[in-house]
Backbone as numpy.savetxt, mean C-alpha at the origin, in Angstrom:
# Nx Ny Nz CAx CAy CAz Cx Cy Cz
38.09 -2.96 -2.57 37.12 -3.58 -3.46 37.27 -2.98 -4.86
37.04 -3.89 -5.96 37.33 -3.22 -7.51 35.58 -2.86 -7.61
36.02 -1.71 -8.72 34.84 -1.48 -9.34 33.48 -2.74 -9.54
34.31 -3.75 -10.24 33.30 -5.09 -10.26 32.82 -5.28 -9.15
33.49 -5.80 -8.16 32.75 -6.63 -6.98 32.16 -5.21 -6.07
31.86 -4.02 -6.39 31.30 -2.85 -6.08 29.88 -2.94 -7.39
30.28 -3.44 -8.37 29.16 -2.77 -8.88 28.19 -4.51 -8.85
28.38 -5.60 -8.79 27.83 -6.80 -8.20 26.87 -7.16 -7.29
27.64 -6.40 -6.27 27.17 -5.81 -4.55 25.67 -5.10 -5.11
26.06 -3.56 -5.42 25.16 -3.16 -6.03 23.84 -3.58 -6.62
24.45 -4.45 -7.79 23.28 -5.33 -8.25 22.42 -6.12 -7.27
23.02 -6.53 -6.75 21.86 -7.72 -6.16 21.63 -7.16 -5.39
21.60 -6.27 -4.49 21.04 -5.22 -3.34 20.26 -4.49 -4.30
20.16 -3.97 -5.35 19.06 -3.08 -6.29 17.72 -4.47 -6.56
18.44 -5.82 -6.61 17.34 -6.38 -7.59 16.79 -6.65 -6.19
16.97 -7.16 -4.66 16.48 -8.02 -3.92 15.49 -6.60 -3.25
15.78 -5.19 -3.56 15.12 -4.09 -3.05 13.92 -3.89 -4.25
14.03 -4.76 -5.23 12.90 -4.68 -6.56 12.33 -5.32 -5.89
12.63 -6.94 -5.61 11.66 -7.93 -5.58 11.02 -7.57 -4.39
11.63 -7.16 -3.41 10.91 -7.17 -1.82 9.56 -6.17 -2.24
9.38 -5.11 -3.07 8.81 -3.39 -2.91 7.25 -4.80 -3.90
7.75 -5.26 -4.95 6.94 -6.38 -5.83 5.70 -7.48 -4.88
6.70 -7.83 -3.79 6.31 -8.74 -3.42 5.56 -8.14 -2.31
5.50 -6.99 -1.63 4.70 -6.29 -0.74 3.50 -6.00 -1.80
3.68 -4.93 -2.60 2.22 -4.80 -3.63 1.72 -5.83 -3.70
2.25 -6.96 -4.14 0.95 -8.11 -4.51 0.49 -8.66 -3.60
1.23 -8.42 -2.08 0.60 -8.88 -1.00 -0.79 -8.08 -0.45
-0.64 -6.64 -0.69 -1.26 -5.91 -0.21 -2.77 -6.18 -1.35
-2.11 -5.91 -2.62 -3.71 -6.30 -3.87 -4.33 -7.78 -3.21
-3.18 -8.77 -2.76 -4.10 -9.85 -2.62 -4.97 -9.57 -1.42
-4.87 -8.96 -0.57 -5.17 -8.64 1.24 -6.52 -7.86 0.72
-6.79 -6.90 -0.13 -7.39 -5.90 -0.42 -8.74 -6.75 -1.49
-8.15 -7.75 -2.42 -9.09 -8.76 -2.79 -10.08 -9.66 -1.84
-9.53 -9.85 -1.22 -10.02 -10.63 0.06 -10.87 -10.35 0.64
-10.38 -8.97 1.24 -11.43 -8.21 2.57 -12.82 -8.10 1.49
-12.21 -7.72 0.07 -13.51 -6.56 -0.65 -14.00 -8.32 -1.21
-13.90 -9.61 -1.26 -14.89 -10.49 -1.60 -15.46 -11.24 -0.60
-14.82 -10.45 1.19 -15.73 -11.47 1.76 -16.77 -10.17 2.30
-16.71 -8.88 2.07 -17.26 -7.92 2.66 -18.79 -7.57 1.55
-17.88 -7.60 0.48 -19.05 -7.69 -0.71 -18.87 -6.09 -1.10
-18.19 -5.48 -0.83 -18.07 -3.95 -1.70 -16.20 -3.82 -1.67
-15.94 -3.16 -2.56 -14.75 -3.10 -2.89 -14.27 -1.83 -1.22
-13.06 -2.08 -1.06 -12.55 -1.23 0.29 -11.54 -0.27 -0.02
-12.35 1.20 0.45 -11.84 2.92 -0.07 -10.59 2.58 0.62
-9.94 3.24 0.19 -8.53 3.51 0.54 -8.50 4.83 1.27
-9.79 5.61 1.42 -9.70 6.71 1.63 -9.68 6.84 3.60
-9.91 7.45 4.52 -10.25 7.49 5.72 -11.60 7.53 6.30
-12.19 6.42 7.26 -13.44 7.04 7.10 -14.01 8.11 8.25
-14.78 8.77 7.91 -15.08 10.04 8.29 -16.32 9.13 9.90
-15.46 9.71 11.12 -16.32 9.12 12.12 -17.15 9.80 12.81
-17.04 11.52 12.93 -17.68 12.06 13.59 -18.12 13.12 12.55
-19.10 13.59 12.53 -19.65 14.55 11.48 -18.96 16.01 12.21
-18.23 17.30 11.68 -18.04 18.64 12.02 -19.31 19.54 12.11
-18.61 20.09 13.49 -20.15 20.83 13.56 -20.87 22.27 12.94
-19.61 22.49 11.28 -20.24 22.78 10.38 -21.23 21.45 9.15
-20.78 21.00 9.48 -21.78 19.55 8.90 -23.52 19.90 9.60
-23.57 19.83 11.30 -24.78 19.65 11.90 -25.20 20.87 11.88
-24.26 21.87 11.41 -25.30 23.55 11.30 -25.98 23.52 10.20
-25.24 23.02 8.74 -25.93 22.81 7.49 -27.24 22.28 7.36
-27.08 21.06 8.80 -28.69 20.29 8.44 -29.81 21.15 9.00
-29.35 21.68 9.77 -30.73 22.63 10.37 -30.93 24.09 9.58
């Protein structure tokens, strides 16, 4: 293979690895629009906390 049809290759394997990474984000913002307008509060990205630690239930008493 010459340099060209090496650096070609290249290209379009760099741009179709742009568009795919593009086209996941806007899937995910649109998915994330959705949930948070039919739920009615915007949705944490964070984990949610299911069981309280039982330095948590010593604090309350």
């Amino acid at each position: 293979m010459t340099p060209v049809e090496l650096g070609i290759i290249g290209g379009l394997a760099g741009t179709l690895a742009v568009l795919f990474v593009l086209l996941c984000s806007v899937c995910n913002i649109r998915r994330d629009q959705k949930r948070s307008h039919t739920t009615g509060f915007a949705v944490s990205r964070e984990a949610p906390r299911t069981m309280p630690s039982i330095s948590d239930i010593s604090q309350l008493s």
